[in-house]
Structure formats: structure tokens, C-alpha cells
């Protein structure tokens, strides 16, 4: 059986309070349900790795991707004022290289990376994206960005 791993990179900065956070929490539930169905169709095991960011970043799954059956999702609350996506991207890039955290095999699907933010980023995320692009696994992954705002700073 192949693994289908989804990495969530989630903005929990203060600008995400209220309706935006409700949308984020609901989007995760919907994505997990849809991806579970897809994994079954592909005879794959869905695994989830989840990181949040605001003034820094934290792994909700600190030991690596977890099978969806073992993953306990709890609704998030917002934390600090800032939204340091660049810090989160550097951390994601490091974990994609870390074989103890994420060990992809030739039979596995390339990972899916889902970013959810309102786009009010407060650090230099552009150089972090460039760093990620040098990572072949990041480049071959499928990336989805969900922007929960009409007034985003992201390009």
C-alpha cells in the first residue's frame, strides 16, 4: 500500500480571528474527509502532518505524519499578532529533508501541501519560498494555497 501524505501549513495569527478561523477549521475537516475518500480509491494510506504558524511555528504532529485514523483534530484558536509564513516555510523545507520525520518511498505518492492563510504575512516569505524551490521533494509535491481573505498581501 502506498502513502498519501498531506502537510497542512496553517496561519493562526491574530488576523485570522473570527470567521476566518471558523473557515480554516471547517476546511481542514472537509479536506480530511475528501482526501480519505481519495486515498481509499487509490488503495493508499492517508497520513497527516500539521504545522501552525504565527510568531513562530509549531508542529501539531511533532513526530511526523500520522495515519488519518490516529489523527485527532481539535479546532484551533488564534495566537499572536504576527504571521511569519517564511519561518514556517523554512521549517517545512527542513522536515521534507528529515528522513526520521518524513520518509517517502518510491511506491508513495508525492506529498500534498496545503497552505491556509488570510495572506497578511509579516515576514520575508519570498526568500523562504526560493529556499523550498531548491528542494526536489517540495518541487514535486502538489501545493494548494487557500486564501481566506479579499485583501491579501500575497502575490
CSV table of C-alpha atoms in Angstrom, one decimal:
chain,number,residue,atom,x,y,z
A,1,UNK,CA,0.0,0.0,0.0
A,2,UNK,CA,1.2,3.5,-0.9
A,3,UNK,CA,1.2,6.5,1.4
A,4,UNK,CA,-0.6,9.7,0.5
A,5,UNK,CA,0.7,12.4,2.9
A,6,UNK,CA,-0.8,15.8,3.3
A,7,UNK,CA,1.1,18.6,5.0
A,8,UNK,CA,-1.0,21.4,6.4
A,9,UNK,CA,0.6,24.8,7.0
A,10,UNK,CA,-1.9,26.9,8.9
A,11,UNK,CA,-1.9,30.6,9.8
A,12,UNK,CA,-3.1,31.2,13.4
A,13,UNK,CA,-2.1,34.8,13.7
A,14,UNK,CA,-4.4,37.4,15.2
A,15,UNK,CA,-5.7,38.5,11.8
A,16,UNK,CA,-7.3,35.0,11.5
A,17,UNK,CA,-9.7,35.5,14.4
A,18,UNK,CA,-13.5,35.1,14.0
A,19,UNK,CA,-15.0,33.9,10.7
A,20,UNK,CA,-11.6,33.3,9.1
A,21,UNK,CA,-10.7,30.8,11.8
A,22,UNK,CA,-14.0,29.1,11.5
A,23,UNK,CA,-13.4,28.7,7.8
A,24,UNK,CA,-9.9,27.3,8.4
A,25,UNK,CA,-11.2,24.7,10.9
A,26,UNK,CA,-14.1,23.7,8.6
A,27,UNK,CA,-11.7,23.5,5.6
A,28,UNK,CA,-9.4,21.0,7.4
A,29,UNK,CA,-12.3,18.8,8.3
A,30,UNK,CA,-13.6,18.9,4.7
A,31,UNK,CA,-10.1,18.2,3.2
A,32,UNK,CA,-9.5,15.3,5.5
A,33,UNK,CA,-12.9,13.7,4.6
A,34,UNK,CA,-12.3,14.2,0.9
A,35,UNK,CA,-8.7,13.1,1.0
A,36,UNK,CA,-9.7,10.0,3.0
A,37,UNK,CA,-12.1,9.0,0.2
A,38,UNK,CA,-9.4,9.6,-2.5
A,39,UNK,CA,-6.9,7.5,-0.6
A,40,UNK,CA,-9.3,4.6,-0.4
A,41,UNK,CA,-9.9,4.9,-4.1
A,42,UNK,CA,-6.2,4.8,-4.8
A,43,UNK,CA,-5.6,2.0,-2.2
A,44,UNK,CA,-3.4,4.3,-0.3
A,45,UNK,CA,-3.0,5.2,3.4
A,46,UNK,CA,-3.7,8.9,4.2
A,47,UNK,CA,-1.2,10.4,6.6
A,48,UNK,CA,-1.4,13.9,8.0
A,49,UNK,CA,1.4,16.3,9.1
A,50,UNK,CA,0.2,19.6,10.5
A,51,UNK,CA,2.1,22.8,11.4
A,52,UNK,CA,0.7,26.1,12.6
A,53,UNK,CA,2.4,29.5,12.4
A,54,UNK,CA,2.1,33.0,13.8
A,55,UNK,CA,5.2,34.4,15.5
A,56,UNK,CA,7.0,31.1,15.1
A,57,UNK,CA,5.8,27.7,14.0
A,58,UNK,CA,4.7,24.5,15.9
A,59,UNK,CA,4.1,21.0,14.7
A,60,UNK,CA,0.8,19.5,15.8
A,61,UNK,CA,2.3,16.2,14.6
A,62,UNK,CA,5.9,16.6,16.1
A,63,UNK,CA,6.9,13.0,15.3
A,64,UNK,CA,5.9,13.1,11.6
A,65,UNK,CA,2.9,12.4,9.5
A,66,UNK,CA,0.2,10.3,11.3
A,67,UNK,CA,-2.3,7.9,9.8
A,68,UNK,CA,-5.6,9.8,9.5
A,69,UNK,CA,-7.2,7.1,11.8
A,70,UNK,CA,-4.8,8.1,14.6
A,71,UNK,CA,-5.0,11.9,14.0
A,72,UNK,CA,-7.2,13.8,16.5
A,73,UNK,CA,-8.1,17.1,15.0
A,74,UNK,CA,-9.1,19.8,17.5
A,75,UNK,CA,-10.4,23.2,16.5
A,76,UNK,CA,-7.7,25.9,16.6
A,77,UNK,CA,-7.6,29.3,18.4
A,78,UNK,CA,-5.6,32.3,17.2
A,79,UNK,CA,-2.4,33.3,19.0
A,80,UNK,CA,0.0,36.2,18.3
A,81,UNK,CA,-0.3,39.3,16.2
A,82,UNK,CA,2.3,38.4,13.6
A,83,UNK,CA,2.1,36.0,10.7
A,84,UNK,CA,5.5,34.5,9.9
A,85,UNK,CA,4.9,32.3,6.9
A,86,UNK,CA,8.6,32.5,6.0
A,87,UNK,CA,9.6,30.8,9.3
A,88,UNK,CA,7.0,28.1,8.6
A,89,UNK,CA,8.3,27.5,5.0
A,90,UNK,CA,11.9,27.1,6.3
A,91,UNK,CA,10.7,24.6,8.9
A,92,UNK,CA,8.7,22.7,6.3
A,93,UNK,CA,11.7,22.6,4.0
A,94,UNK,CA,13.8,21.2,6.8
A,95,UNK,CA,11.2,18.5,7.6
A,96,UNK,CA,10.9,17.4,4.0
A,97,UNK,CA,14.7,16.6,4.2
A,98,UNK,CA,14.4,14.9,7.6
A,99,UNK,CA,14.0,11.1,6.9
A,100,UNK,CA,13.2,10.5,10.6
A,101,UNK,CA,10.2,12.9,10.3
A,102,UNK,CA,9.1,12.1,6.7
A,103,UNK,CA,10.4,9.0,4.9
A,104,UNK,CA,8.9,8.8,1.4
A,105,UNK,CA,9.5,5.7,-0.6
A,106,UNK,CA,9.3,5.0,-4.3
A,107,UNK,CA,5.8,3.5,-4.0
A,108,UNK,CA,4.4,6.5,-2.2
A,109,UNK,CA,2.6,9.5,-3.8
A,110,UNK,CA,4.4,12.8,-3.7
A,111,UNK,CA,3.1,14.9,-0.8
A,112,UNK,CA,0.3,17.3,-0.9
A,113,UNK,CA,1.0,20.6,0.9
A,114,UNK,CA,-2.0,22.8,1.8
A,115,UNK,CA,-1.4,26.3,3.0
A,116,UNK,CA,-4.3,28.1,4.7
A,117,UNK,CA,-3.9,31.8,5.5
A,118,UNK,CA,-5.6,35.2,5.1
A,119,UNK,CA,-2.4,36.5,3.4
A,120,UNK,CA,-1.5,39.1,5.9
A,121,UNK,CA,2.1,37.9,6.1
A,122,UNK,CA,4.6,39.9,8.3
A,123,UNK,CA,8.0,38.4,7.4
A,124,UNK,CA,10.1,37.7,4.3
A,125,UNK,CA,8.3,34.7,2.8
A,126,UNK,CA,9.7,35.2,-0.7
A,127,UNK,CA,13.3,34.1,0.2
A,128,UNK,CA,11.8,31.1,2.1
A,129,UNK,CA,9.8,30.1,-1.0
A,130,UNK,CA,13.0,30.3,-3.0
A,131,UNK,CA,14.7,28.0,-0.5
A,132,UNK,CA,11.9,25.5,-0.7
A,133,UNK,CA,12.1,25.5,-4.5
A,134,UNK,CA,15.6,24.1,-4.3
A,135,UNK,CA,14.2,21.1,-2.5
A,136,UNK,CA,13.2,18.5,-5.2
A,137,UNK,CA,10.6,16.9,-2.9
A,138,UNK,CA,8.9,20.3,-2.4
A,139,UNK,CA,9.0,21.0,-6.1
A,140,UNK,CA,7.4,17.6,-7.0
A,141,UNK,CA,4.7,18.0,-4.3
A,142,UNK,CA,1.3,19.3,-5.1
A,143,UNK,CA,0.8,22.7,-3.4
A,144,UNK,CA,-2.6,24.2,-2.7
A,145,UNK,CA,-3.0,27.7,-1.1
A,146,UNK,CA,-6.3,28.6,0.4
A,147,UNK,CA,-6.6,32.3,0.9
A,148,UNK,CA,-9.3,33.3,3.4
A,149,UNK,CA,-9.5,37.0,2.6
A,150,UNK,CA,-10.3,39.5,-0.1
A,151,UNK,CA,-7.4,41.8,0.9
A,152,UNK,CA,-4.4,39.5,0.9
A,153,UNK,CA,-0.8,40.7,0.8
A,154,UNK,CA,0.3,37.5,-1.1
A,155,UNK,CA,1.2,37.6,-4.8
